[in-house]
XYZ file of N, CA and C in Angstrom:
858
model
N -15.256 -22.137 23.423
C -13.951 -22.603 23.907
C -14.153 -23.495 25.128
N -13.565 -24.669 25.091
C -13.657 -25.577 26.233
C -12.660 -25.176 27.299
N -12.969 -25.509 28.572
C -12.060 -25.146 29.662
C -11.987 -26.283 30.656
N -11.034 -26.205 31.557
C -10.834 -27.233 32.574
C -11.898 -27.118 33.652
N -11.932 -28.095 34.563
C -12.948 -28.102 35.622
C -12.795 -26.930 36.564
N -11.574 -26.405 36.694
C -11.374 -25.259 37.581
C -11.768 -23.954 36.911
N -11.942 -24.011 35.599
C -12.323 -22.793 34.900
C -11.174 -21.841 34.673
N -9.942 -22.288 34.921
C -8.807 -21.374 34.793
C -8.029 -21.579 33.504
N -7.815 -22.812 33.094
C -6.962 -23.072 31.951
C -7.756 -23.741 30.835
N -7.698 -23.212 29.629
C -8.446 -23.816 28.531
C -7.788 -25.105 28.076
N -8.636 -26.121 27.809
C -8.129 -27.358 27.242
C -7.909 -27.220 25.747
N -8.672 -26.350 25.114
C -8.566 -26.187 23.663
C -8.815 -24.739 23.305
N -7.956 -24.214 22.462
C -8.134 -22.861 21.949
C -8.364 -22.960 20.452
N -9.427 -22.429 19.967
C -9.724 -22.513 18.549
C -11.221 -22.417 18.313
N -11.646 -22.544 17.060
C -13.074 -22.400 16.741
C -13.904 -23.551 17.297
N -15.055 -23.222 17.835
C -15.968 -24.261 18.329
C -16.629 -25.005 17.169
N -16.827 -24.293 16.046
C -17.478 -24.901 14.892
C -16.510 -24.849 13.712
N -15.824 -25.936 13.389
C -14.841 -25.940 12.296
C -15.432 -25.627 10.930
N -16.749 -25.782 10.772
C -17.359 -25.506 9.476
C -17.396 -24.016 9.167
N -17.250 -23.192 10.193
C -17.271 -21.744 10.000
C -15.881 -21.248 9.634
N -14.910 -21.505 10.483
C -13.527 -21.131 10.194
C -12.843 -22.313 9.519
N -13.201 -22.527 8.248
C -12.737 -23.715 7.534
C -11.264 -23.638 7.149
N -10.629 -22.451 7.278
C -9.209 -22.317 6.977
C -8.337 -22.477 8.220
N -8.947 -22.772 9.348
C -8.204 -22.889 10.593
C -7.044 -23.880 10.527
N -7.172 -25.049 9.869
C -6.028 -25.975 9.815
C -4.782 -25.379 9.171
N -4.974 -24.337 8.363
C -3.839 -23.695 7.689
C -3.429 -22.387 8.366
N -4.208 -21.943 9.353
C -3.959 -20.639 9.968
C -2.743 -20.706 10.884
N -2.063 -19.568 11.023
C -0.855 -19.519 11.845
C -1.161 -19.829 13.307
N -2.371 -19.532 13.770
C -2.705 -19.827 15.165
C -2.724 -21.320 15.438
N -2.920 -22.132 14.401
C -2.894 -23.573 14.599
C -1.506 -24.026 15.039
N -0.482 -23.410 14.460
C 0.882 -23.719 14.885
C 1.157 -23.217 16.289
N 0.611 -22.036 16.608
C 0.815 -21.465 17.941
C 0.136 -22.329 18.996
N -1.112 -22.774 18.720
C -1.838 -23.622 19.663
C -1.101 -24.939 19.896
N -0.484 -25.454 18.822
C 0.240 -26.726 18.920
C 1.591 -26.584 19.584
N 1.990 -25.353 19.888
C 3.263 -25.113 20.548
C 4.447 -25.142 19.622
N 4.206 -25.039 18.301
C 5.301 -25.048 17.334
C 5.812 -23.635 17.091
N 7.071 -23.560 16.688
C 7.658 -22.271 16.362
C 7.085 -21.777 15.032
N 6.926 -20.476 14.905
C 6.444 -19.871 13.667
C 7.499 -18.928 13.120
N 7.493 -18.755 11.814
C 8.441 -17.847 11.179
C 8.086 -16.400 11.495
N 9.113 -15.565 11.574
C 8.901 -14.140 11.794
C 8.482 -13.491 10.483
N 7.435 -12.675 10.531
C 6.987 -11.998 9.324
C 7.987 -10.920 8.920
N 8.138 -10.745 7.601
C 9.035 -9.739 7.056
C 8.226 -8.758 6.210
N 7.794 -7.629 6.804
C 7.064 -6.638 6.004
C 7.962 -6.033 4.937
N 7.358 -5.674 3.799
C 8.142 -5.018 2.752
C 8.679 -3.690 3.286
N 9.867 -3.344 2.846
C 10.509 -2.134 3.338
C 9.868 -0.893 2.730
N 9.650 0.105 3.562
C 9.115 1.367 3.077
C 10.244 2.213 2.514
N 10.043 2.718 1.311
C 11.040 3.577 0.680
C 10.612 5.028 0.879
N 11.231 5.675 1.848
C 10.830 7.038 2.193
C 11.569 8.110 1.407
N 12.529 7.704 0.571
C 13.327 8.694 -0.150
C 12.503 9.508 -1.134
N 11.357 8.973 -1.569
C 10.563 9.701 -2.551
C 10.023 11.008 -1.977
N 9.889 11.095 -0.672
C 9.374 12.312 -0.062
C 10.474 13.341 0.196
N 11.708 12.965 -0.068
C 12.819 13.886 0.086
C 13.176 14.578 -1.225
N 12.572 14.124 -2.341
C 12.852 14.724 -3.643
C 12.175 16.087 -3.742
N 12.772 17.018 -4.471
C 12.146 18.349 -4.622
C 10.824 18.247 -5.367
N 9.858 19.039 -4.955
C 8.524 18.994 -5.562
C 8.185 20.366 -6.136
N 7.968 20.413 -7.440
C 7.561 21.647 -8.101
C 6.057 21.837 -7.933
N 5.620 23.084 -7.777
C 4.204 23.354 -7.554
C 3.341 22.856 -8.704
N 3.839 22.960 -9.934
C 3.044 22.525 -11.085
C 2.967 21.000 -11.132
N 4.005 20.325 -10.677
C 3.960 18.863 -10.577
C 2.959 18.450 -9.513
N 2.991 19.121 -8.373
C 2.058 18.812 -7.291
C 0.619 19.039 -7.720
N 0.400 20.045 -8.550
C -0.949 20.287 -9.054
C -1.473 19.110 -9.855
N -0.613 18.529 -10.685
C -1.025 17.358 -11.456
C -1.279 16.159 -10.540
N -0.428 15.982 -9.533
C -0.617 14.876 -8.588
C -1.960 15.018 -7.864
N -2.306 16.244 -7.484
C -3.597 16.485 -6.828
C -4.750 16.142 -7.762
N -4.654 16.572 -9.014
C -5.748 16.334 -9.959
C -5.866 14.859 -10.328
N -4.805 14.102 -10.184
C -4.855 12.657 -10.452
C -5.428 11.882 -9.267
N -5.579 12.534 -8.123
C -6.221 11.902 -6.975
C -5.280 11.385 -5.902
N -3.991 11.767 -5.965
C -3.014 11.243 -5.007
C -2.430 12.329 -4.113
N -3.057 13.499 -4.116
C -2.539 14.595 -3.300
C -2.574 14.287 -1.817
N -3.615 13.579 -1.362
C -3.720 13.250 0.058
C -2.602 12.355 0.525
N -2.297 11.310 -0.265
C -1.214 10.405 0.108
C 0.114 11.146 0.141
N 0.336 12.019 -0.844
C 1.606 12.753 -0.860
C 1.698 13.709 0.321
N 0.601 14.380 0.663
C 0.635 15.330 1.771
C 0.805 14.642 3.120
N 0.451 13.348 3.196
C 0.707 12.608 4.440
C 2.202 12.479 4.703
N 2.992 12.569 3.638
C 4.435 12.615 3.790
C 5.062 11.291 4.168
N 6.272 11.394 4.618
C 7.081 10.221 4.947
C 6.410 9.388 6.038
N 6.078 8.120 5.727
C 5.440 7.277 6.753
C 6.425 6.891 7.841
N 5.880 6.618 9.018
C 6.714 6.182 10.133
C 7.255 4.774 9.876
N 8.365 4.456 10.510
C 8.956 3.131 10.355
C 7.956 2.064 10.783
N 7.899 0.985 9.998
C 6.958 -0.085 10.312
C 7.381 -0.832 11.564
N 6.397 -1.120 12.409
C 6.608 -1.936 13.596
C 6.282 -3.377 13.221
N 7.307 -4.176 12.925
C 7.097 -5.554 12.464
C 6.350 -6.387 13.503
N 6.586 -6.123 14.781
C 5.897 -6.871 15.839
C 4.406 -6.562 15.839
N 4.056 -5.303 15.625
C 2.647 -4.917 15.559
C 1.981 -5.557 14.347
N 2.642 -5.491 13.187
C 2.082 -6.089 11.979
C 1.882 -7.590 12.187
N 2.877 -8.254 12.779
C 2.771 -9.690 13.023
C 1.646 -10.029 13.983
N 1.480 -9.226 15.040
C 0.412 -9.476 16.015
C -0.966 -9.328 15.371
N -1.106 -8.360 14.473
C -2.376 -8.186 13.789
C -2.661 -9.359 12.855
N -1.644 -9.828 12.150
C -1.844 -10.939 11.216
C -2.253 -12.202 11.962
N -1.673 -12.431 13.139
C -2.049 -13.613 13.927
C -3.514 -13.570 14.351
N -4.090 -12.380 14.393
C -5.486 -12.225 14.802
C -6.422 -12.038 13.603
N -5.890 -12.213 12.400
C -6.687 -12.009 11.186
C -7.472 -13.269 10.846
N -8.728 -13.083 10.528
C -9.589 -14.202 10.121
C -9.840 -14.080 8.621
N -9.209 -14.915 7.803
C -9.341 -14.763 6.346
C -10.736 -15.058 5.822
N -11.522 -15.850 6.549
C -12.880 -16.139 6.080
C -13.761 -14.900 6.113
N -13.542 -14.024 7.073
C -14.400 -12.848 7.233
C -13.674 -11.531 6.992
N -12.355 -11.610 6.773
C -11.537 -10.401 6.580
C -11.673 -9.443 7.762
N -11.555 -9.999 8.961
C -11.621 -9.192 10.176
C -10.530 -9.620 11.143
N -10.165 -8.697 12.027
C -9.256 -9.013 13.125
C -10.088 -9.449 14.323
N -9.699 -10.560 14.948
C -10.376 -11.018 16.171
C -9.597 -10.467 17.364
N -10.138 -9.435 17.985
C -9.493 -8.749 19.096
C -10.264 -9.034 20.388
N -9.645 -8.791 21.543
C -10.352 -9.033 22.811
C -11.667 -8.270 22.923
N -11.774 -7.121 22.255
C -12.997 -6.317 22.340
C -14.016 -6.710 21.272
N -13.642 -7.619 20.370
C -14.548 -8.015 19.298
C -13.846 -8.004 17.957
N -14.620 -8.042 16.897
C -14.062 -8.041 15.544
C -13.946 -6.617 15.021
N -12.879 -6.387 14.258
C -12.662 -5.080 13.643
C -11.905 -5.296 12.345
N -11.990 -4.334 11.448
C -11.279 -4.467 10.182
C -11.030 -3.108 9.564
N -10.130 -3.075 8.601
C -9.863 -1.860 7.830
C -10.940 -1.747 6.760
N -11.577 -0.594 6.663
C -12.673 -0.399 5.723
C -12.306 0.654 4.675
N -13.156 0.773 3.671
C -12.962 1.807 2.660
C -13.005 3.200 3.287
N -13.865 3.371 4.281
C -13.940 4.670 4.954
C -12.620 4.995 5.641
N -11.982 3.992 6.240
C -10.688 4.218 6.879
C -9.667 4.725 5.866
N -9.636 4.102 4.692
C -8.668 4.497 3.672
C -8.936 5.911 3.188
N -10.204 6.242 3.001
C -10.554 7.591 2.552
C -10.183 8.630 3.608
N -10.402 8.308 4.878
C -10.107 9.260 5.939
C -8.613 9.386 6.202
N -7.882 8.268 6.169
C -6.460 8.292 6.512
C -5.597 8.824 5.378
N -5.899 8.425 4.154
C -5.053 8.787 3.013
C -5.704 9.751 2.034
N -6.999 9.925 2.124
C -7.670 10.794 1.164
C -7.803 10.182 -0.218
N -7.692 8.858 -0.328
C -7.842 8.196 -1.620
C -9.315 8.001 -1.946
N -9.621 8.085 -3.214
C -10.999 7.859 -3.655
C -11.373 6.393 -3.468
N -12.570 6.138 -2.947
C -13.006 4.759 -2.702
C -14.253 4.397 -3.496
N -14.791 5.355 -4.286
C -15.883 5.022 -5.185
C -15.375 5.219 -6.616
N -16.246 5.155 -7.587
C -15.813 5.315 -8.963
C -15.494 3.990 -9.635
N -14.785 4.060 -10.753
C -14.476 2.883 -11.551
C -13.396 2.038 -10.864
N -13.470 0.714 -11.001
C -12.435 -0.141 -10.397
C -11.109 -0.021 -11.128
N -10.044 -0.282 -10.402
C -8.702 -0.282 -10.993
C -8.474 -1.656 -11.610
N -8.394 -1.699 -12.938
C -8.210 -2.950 -13.661
C -6.957 -2.819 -14.520
N -5.980 -3.675 -14.283
C -4.766 -3.653 -15.083
C -5.009 -4.355 -16.405
N -4.480 -3.773 -17.464
C -4.664 -4.334 -18.798
C -4.019 -5.708 -18.906
N -4.747 -6.641 -19.516
C -4.239 -7.989 -19.723
C -3.684 -8.178 -21.139
N -3.656 -7.089 -21.913
C -3.158 -7.171 -23.286
C -1.635 -7.296 -23.261
N -1.141 -8.296 -23.967
C 0.306 -8.482 -24.056
C 0.896 -7.431 -24.982
N 1.924 -6.772 -24.517
C 2.589 -5.741 -25.302
C 4.049 -6.135 -25.498
N 4.581 -5.762 -26.628
C 5.975 -6.074 -26.912
C 6.879 -5.124 -26.145
N 8.138 -5.475 -26.068
C 9.104 -4.604 -25.391
C 9.182 -3.257 -26.085
N 9.058 -3.261 -27.403
C 9.109 -1.999 -28.146
C 7.919 -1.119 -27.785
N 6.737 -1.749 -27.593
C 5.556 -0.980 -27.175
C 5.784 -0.319 -25.823
N 6.380 -1.065 -24.882
C 6.600 -0.514 -23.558
C 7.630 0.611 -23.589
N 8.639 0.469 -24.430
C 9.635 1.549 -24.556
C 8.968 2.817 -25.062
N 8.133 2.686 -26.102
C 7.436 3.852 -26.649
C 6.498 4.463 -25.617
N 5.787 3.612 -24.867
C 4.855 4.109 -23.853
C 5.588 4.870 -22.757
N 6.697 4.308 -22.277
C 7.462 4.953 -21.201
C 8.067 6.274 -21.667
N 8.556 6.311 -22.899
C 9.134 7.554 -23.421
C 8.055 8.619 -23.580
N 6.864 8.209 -24.000
C 5.794 9.167 -24.228
C 5.206 9.699 -22.929
N 4.920 8.815 -21.976
C 4.216 9.221 -20.763
C 5.140 9.636 -19.629
N 6.369 9.094 -19.623
C 7.294 9.377 -18.521
C 8.544 10.135 -18.961
N 8.882 10.041 -20.223
C 10.089 10.696 -20.711
C 11.364 9.949 -20.399
N 11.256 8.678 -20.011
C 12.430 7.860 -19.711
C 12.286 6.502 -20.387
N 13.411 5.853 -20.610
C 13.431 4.551 -21.267
C 13.857 3.477 -20.270
N 13.073 2.414 -20.127
C 13.461 1.346 -19.194
C 14.656 0.569 -19.702
N 15.403 -0.004 -18.783
C 16.556 -0.819 -19.154
C 16.084 -2.178 -19.669
N 17.003 -2.924 -20.269
C 16.668 -4.257 -20.764
C 16.272 -5.177 -19.612
N 16.925 -5.027 -18.460
C 16.566 -5.846 -17.299
C 15.152 -5.541 -16.831
N 14.770 -4.267 -16.844
C 13.426 -3.884 -16.421
C 12.383 -4.356 -17.428
N 12.720 -4.306 -18.718
C 11.801 -4.813 -19.730
C 11.568 -6.304 -19.553
N 12.605 -7.018 -19.178
C 12.484 -8.460 -18.967
C 11.608 -8.764 -17.758
N 11.715 -7.952 -16.703
C 10.941 -8.166 -15.482
C 9.523 -7.600 -15.570
N 9.285 -6.733 -16.557
C 7.951 -6.178 -16.717
C 7.636 -5.008 -15.816
N 8.655 -4.351 -15.309
C 8.410 -3.207 -14.436
C 9.673 -2.459 -14.100
N 9.506 -1.205 -13.689
C 10.631 -0.378 -13.282
C 11.132 -0.786 -11.905
N 12.417 -0.635 -11.698
C 12.958 -0.646 -10.351
C 12.757 0.750 -9.773
N 12.317 0.827 -8.531
C 12.023 2.128 -7.925
C 13.228 3.063 -7.969
N 14.434 2.508 -7.920
C 15.636 3.345 -7.943
C 15.721 4.139 -9.235
N 15.318 3.542 -10.356
C 15.344 4.242 -11.638
C 14.484 5.493 -11.597
N 13.284 5.372 -11.055
C 12.367 6.511 -11.003
C 12.815 7.544 -9.974
N 13.385 7.087 -8.869
C 13.861 8.032 -7.848
C 15.005 8.887 -8.390
N 15.848 8.304 -9.225
C 16.945 9.069 -9.809
C 16.426 10.188 -10.703
N 15.248 9.983 -11.300
C 14.671 11.006 -12.174
C 14.075 12.149 -11.351
N 13.278 11.834 -10.340
C 12.591 12.886 -9.578
C 13.542 13.624 -8.639
N 14.756 13.112 -8.496
C 15.728 13.792 -7.632
C 16.154 15.135 -8.213
N 15.979 15.324 -9.511
C 16.407 16.563 -10.172
C 15.279 17.591 -10.154
N 15.602 18.809 -9.749
C 14.613 19.880 -9.670
C 14.301 20.408 -11.056
N 13.031 20.647 -11.345
C 12.611 21.164 -12.642
C 12.640 22.688 -12.646
N 12.959 23.265 -13.806
C 12.918 24.709 -13.967
C 11.468 25.182 -14.055
N 11.274 26.490 -13.987
C 9.921 27.048 -13.966
C 9.347 27.331 -15.347
N 10.161 27.247 -16.398
C 9.699 27.674 -17.723
C 9.662 26.533 -18.731
N 9.432 25.302 -18.271
C 9.395 24.154 -19.163
C 8.000 23.976 -19.749
N 7.899 23.303 -20.902
C 6.564 22.956 -21.424
C 5.797 22.105 -20.414
N 4.461 22.208 -20.447
C 3.640 21.576 -19.414
C 3.787 20.055 -19.388
N 4.071 19.435 -20.546
C 4.131 17.973 -20.544
C 5.290 17.446 -19.709
N 6.327 18.254 -19.479
C 7.428 17.829 -18.609
C 6.946 17.683 -17.161
N 6.128 18.619 -16.714
C 5.595 18.541 -15.350
C 4.622 17.369 -15.215
N 3.862 17.108 -16.294
C 2.935 15.981 -16.273
C 3.697 14.667 -16.206
N 4.777 14.527 -16.968
C 5.596 13.315 -16.918
C 6.193 13.128 -15.524
N 6.675 14.213 -14.935
C 7.257 14.143 -13.596
C 6.206 13.701 -12.579
N 4.969 14.213 -12.737
C 3.891 13.838 -11.818
C 3.573 12.349 -11.946
N 3.554 11.839 -13.163
C 3.279 10.402 -13.348
C 4.353 9.562 -12.655
N 5.591 9.995 -12.724
C 6.671 9.241 -12.076
C 6.486 9.241 -10.567
N 6.129 10.390 -9.991
C 5.872 10.461 -8.555
C 4.727 9.531 -8.164
N 3.660 9.521 -8.966
C 2.507 8.664 -8.659
C 2.903 7.195 -8.752
N 3.709 6.839 -9.749
C 4.177 5.459 -9.853
C 4.959 5.045 -8.614
N 5.772 5.944 -8.088
C 6.523 5.647 -6.869
C 5.588 5.474 -5.682
N 4.550 6.313 -5.599
C 3.580 6.160 -4.514
C 2.856 4.817 -4.622
N 2.501 4.439 -5.850
C 1.799 3.171 -6.048
C 2.697 1.977 -5.729
N 3.908 1.994 -6.283
C 4.778 0.838 -6.148
C 5.467 0.697 -4.807
N 5.599 1.812 -4.078
C 6.331 1.771 -2.808
C 5.434 1.932 -1.586
N 4.192 2.376 -1.776
C 3.375 2.695 -0.605
C 1.939 2.181 -0.710
N 1.288 2.394 -1.853
C -0.138 2.079 -1.964
C -0.383 0.640 -2.396
N 0.331 0.187 -3.424
C 0.143 -1.170 -3.961
C 1.470 -1.918 -4.076
N 2.310 -1.893 -3.053
C 3.629 -2.527 -3.192
C 3.539 -4.046 -3.159
N 4.486 -4.691 -3.859
C 4.604 -6.143 -3.728
C 5.480 -6.448 -2.520
N 5.918 -7.687 -2.375
C 6.699 -8.061 -1.193
C 8.070 -7.394 -1.169
N 8.568 -6.975 -2.334
C 9.869 -6.303 -2.363
C 9.741 -4.817 -2.058
N 8.586 -4.224 -2.414
C 8.406 -2.794 -2.221
C 9.236 -1.965 -3.177
N 9.769 -2.596 -4.243
C 10.664 -1.878 -5.156
C 10.264 -1.998 -6.620
N 9.510 -3.035 -6.995
C 9.144 -3.211 -8.400
C 7.841 -2.490 -8.699
N 7.828 -1.753 -9.826
C 6.660 -0.984 -10.225
C 6.230 -1.461 -11.604
N 5.156 -2.248 -11.704
C 4.750 -2.825 -12.994
C 4.459 -1.760 -14.049
N 4.827 -2.068 -15.300
C 4.566 -1.149 -16.396
C 3.069 -0.897 -16.584
N 2.239 -1.898 -16.262
C 0.801 -1.760 -16.507
C 0.190 -0.605 -15.711
N 0.813 -0.205 -14.595
C 0.308 0.954 -13.855
C 0.357 2.218 -14.712
N 1.353 2.290 -15.600
C 1.548 3.505 -16.392
C 0.331 3.789 -17.257
N -0.290 2.733 -17.789
C -1.418 2.911 -18.703
C -2.605 3.584 -18.023
N -2.708 3.454 -16.702
C -3.824 4.056 -15.964
C -3.579 5.526 -15.648
N -2.384 6.016 -15.955
C -2.029 7.397 -15.626
C -1.972 8.292 -16.854
N -2.407 7.770 -17.999
C -2.320 8.524 -19.245
C -3.142 9.799 -19.175
N -4.400 9.671 -18.785
C -5.308 10.816 -18.691
C -5.571 11.101 -17.214
N -5.214 12.288 -16.750
C -5.329 12.559 -15.308
C -6.782 12.639 -14.863
N -7.692 13.051 -15.752
C -9.101 13.092 -15.371
C -9.661 11.688 -15.179
N -9.340 10.773 -16.104
C -9.786 9.389 -15.950
C -9.126 8.736 -14.743
N -7.851 9.053 -14.511
C -7.136 8.499 -13.361
C -7.806 8.909 -12.058
N -8.270 10.143 -11.980
C -8.880 10.640 -10.741
C -10.235 10.007 -10.471
N -10.833 9.355 -11.488
C -12.138 8.720 -11.319
C -12.027 7.266 -10.876
N -10.807 6.737 -10.785
C -10.622 5.343 -10.406
C -10.630 5.179 -8.890
N -11.087 4.032 -8.419
C -11.163 3.759 -6.977
C -9.840 3.172 -6.492
N -8.851 4.034 -6.337
C -7.539 3.588 -5.876
C -7.601 3.109 -4.428
N -8.516 3.657 -3.648
C -8.659 3.209 -2.263
C -9.128 1.767 -2.183
N -10.079 1.391 -3.065
C -10.549 0.009 -3.090
C -9.434 -0.937 -3.523
N -8.616 -0.496 -4.471
C -7.487 -1.323 -4.910
C -6.485 -1.524 -3.781
N -6.240 -0.467 -3.003
C -5.321 -0.578 -1.865
C -5.860 -1.541 -0.819
N -7.162 -1.471 -0.547
C -7.762 -2.348 0.459
C -7.715 -3.805 0.000
N -8.020 -4.050 -1.267
C -7.975 -5.417 -1.791
C -6.559 -5.978 -1.722
N -5.578 -5.129 -2.018
C -4.177 -5.566 -1.945
C -3.785 -5.904 -0.515
N -4.220 -5.077 0.435
C -3.924 -5.338 1.840
C -4.547 -6.658 2.281
N -5.823 -6.864 1.967
C -6.496 -8.112 2.327
C -5.764 -9.323 1.738
N -5.352 -9.202 0.485
C -4.692 -10.326 -0.191
C -3.427 -10.753 0.557
N -2.597 -9.789 0.898
C -1.306 -10.135 1.498
C -1.451 -10.622 2.936
N -2.344 -10.031 3.726
C -2.453 -10.503 5.107
C -3.221 -11.822 5.178
N -4.081 -12.096 4.194
C -4.708 -13.426 4.134
C -3.649 -14.489 3.869
N -2.781 -14.240 2.895
C -1.716 -15.203 2.587
C -0.789 -15.400 3.783
N -0.458 -14.300 4.461
C 0.452 -14.399 5.604
C -0.196 -15.157 6.763
N -1.484 -14.898 7.016
C -2.152 -15.557 8.143
C -2.312 -17.052 7.901
N -2.383 -17.451 6.637
C -2.489 -18.878 6.304
C -1.121 -19.484 6.004
N -0.062 -18.774 6.376
C 1.316 -19.267 6.309
C 1.753 -19.607 4.886
N 1.181 -18.893 3.903
C 1.612 -19.109 2.529
C 2.918 -18.384 2.225
N 3.204 -17.340 2.972
C 4.455 -16.611 2.793
C 4.725 -15.784 4.041
N 6.020 -15.607 4.326
C 6.394 -14.794 5.478
C 6.750 -13.363 5.075
N 7.039 -13.159 3.769
C 7.268 -11.806 3.276
C 5.923 -11.183 2.933
N 5.660 -10.006 3.465
C 4.344 -9.381 3.346
C 4.445 -8.108 2.518
N 3.576 -7.993 1.509
C 3.468 -6.770 0.739
C 2.186 -6.038 1.096
N 1.814 -5.102 0.233
C 0.592 -4.344 0.468
C 0.836 -3.064 1.247
N -0.194 -2.252 1.409
C -0.061 -0.956 2.102
C 0.011 -1.118 3.621
N 1.145 -1.621 4.097
C 1.292 -1.877 5.530
C 1.407 -0.586 6.338
N 1.884 0.476 5.712
C 1.904 1.768 6.415
C 0.486 2.196 6.760
N -0.452 1.914 5.857
C -1.858 2.211 6.120
C -2.380 1.348 7.249
N -2.033 0.065 7.255
C -2.480 -0.832 8.329
C -1.967 -0.355 9.684
N -0.721 0.100 9.722
C -0.162 0.579 10.984
C -0.878 1.841 11.449
N -1.154 2.759 10.522
C -1.899 3.972 10.898
C -3.291 3.621 11.394
N -3.925 2.636 10.752
C -5.255 2.206 11.199
C -5.190 1.684 12.632
N -4.162 0.876 12.928
C -4.031 0.331 14.280
C -3.827 1.444 15.299
N -3.021 2.441 14.952
C -2.811 3.558 15.873
C -4.105 4.351 16.074
N -4.901 4.459 15.020
C -6.144 5.216 15.100
C -7.193 4.479 15.927
N -7.258 3.148 15.761
C -8.318 2.370 16.398
C -7.933 1.815 17.770
N -6.628 1.718 18.037
C -6.162 1.216 19.339
C -5.285 2.308 19.954
N -5.871 3.316 20.564
C -5.120 4.504 20.995
C -3.993 4.216 21.979
N -4.107 3.153 22.788
C -3.082 2.928 23.801
C -1.754 2.444 23.217
N -1.712 2.096 21.932
C -0.446 1.723 21.295
C 0.058 2.830 20.382
N -0.670 3.920 20.311
C -0.322 5.022 19.415
C 0.893 5.780 19.946
N 1.877 6.102 19.079
C 3.013 6.908 19.551
C 2.567 8.323 19.887
N 3.345 8.974 20.697
C 3.011 10.339 21.095
C 3.128 11.285 19.912
N 2.126 12.120 19.732
C 2.130 13.106 18.655
C 2.710 14.406 19.205
N 3.836 14.815 18.631
C 4.521 16.015 19.129
C 3.866 17.284 18.599
N 3.755 17.374 17.275
C 3.148 18.553 16.650
C 1.824 18.144 16.011
N 0.736 18.536 16.623
C -0.574 18.164 16.105
C -0.947 19.017 14.898
N -1.590 18.379 13.930
C -2.003 19.053 12.714
C -3.394 19.641 12.905
N -3.599 20.843 12.377
C -4.922 21.432 12.391
C -5.682 20.905 11.172
N -6.691 20.076 11.419
C -7.391 19.400 10.349
C -8.519 20.263 9.793
N -8.573 20.293 8.464
C -9.707 20.912 7.778
C -10.599 19.782 7.269
N -11.643 20.130 6.539
C -12.584 19.112 6.100
C -11.980 18.076 5.158
N -10.975 18.447 4.376
C -10.388 17.518 3.399
C -8.982 17.075 3.788
N -8.544 17.369 5.003
C -7.201 16.994 5.421
C -7.152 15.497 5.751
N -6.269 14.725 5.103
C -6.167 13.292 5.454
C -5.717 13.138 6.901
N -6.358 12.233 7.626
C -6.020 12.015 9.021
C -4.648 11.361 9.181
N -4.095 10.842 8.073
C -2.775 10.226 8.143
C -1.639 11.222 8.259
N -1.923 12.503 8.133
C -0.878 13.519 8.330
C -0.579 13.632 9.804
N 0.684 13.373 10.168
C 1.067 13.426 11.587
C 2.247 14.368 11.773
């Protein structure tokens, strides 16, 4: 960084070697350095109502065996601090996928996701099927695996609206139902976790049908690296935001906020009731 003769005020703020940070001309800091106004980032809204729905023990057992028990036990995430998210994005370097902070470079890692949410970070990658399916195929799949039928509008959009699934899990299940009812209910809960918290788009409300195909067999589902998928989704959205491609931000921003609180203690909110952590307790439980 170049500076004035007095050593007090910089003449130029930015990379010394443009060949390294080759995306700098598109980065949001370029607008800030030039003194131009920047758009306010709009994080996707967190839908916390899913944690208010009644949870049957047999449904929770299936959720645990599918590998999402840690995320569910973390419970209702705290309200997103849009200013904090925006400040982190302004310091994001898309070439290296790191935050440039006064103390050095830092980033969200697979270990962070495993520790904060308890999601699996090894195993098979999460790959969405690219096979085109007819609307009739999706209706049959949803009825078989979830016990519900999507509307014509949802079939046209290729995914459920989160409200549809929330209306289903709002009803308490009896204790003497066949086991497949509890399994269907568990899949719906997992879809809500994926679409609203782990892999949300910019709306935080649309849940693609292709996610359903990965939840057919709970043993195979538990072997997938959902943590790696969450991290890739987070990187994708904050890279786009830092390069000013969009002001609406999707991805697991609740995880990013927890990471910031964990790694930058002086901005962490006060913890009123501390959790007694065991070896497998996700650190995201507050």
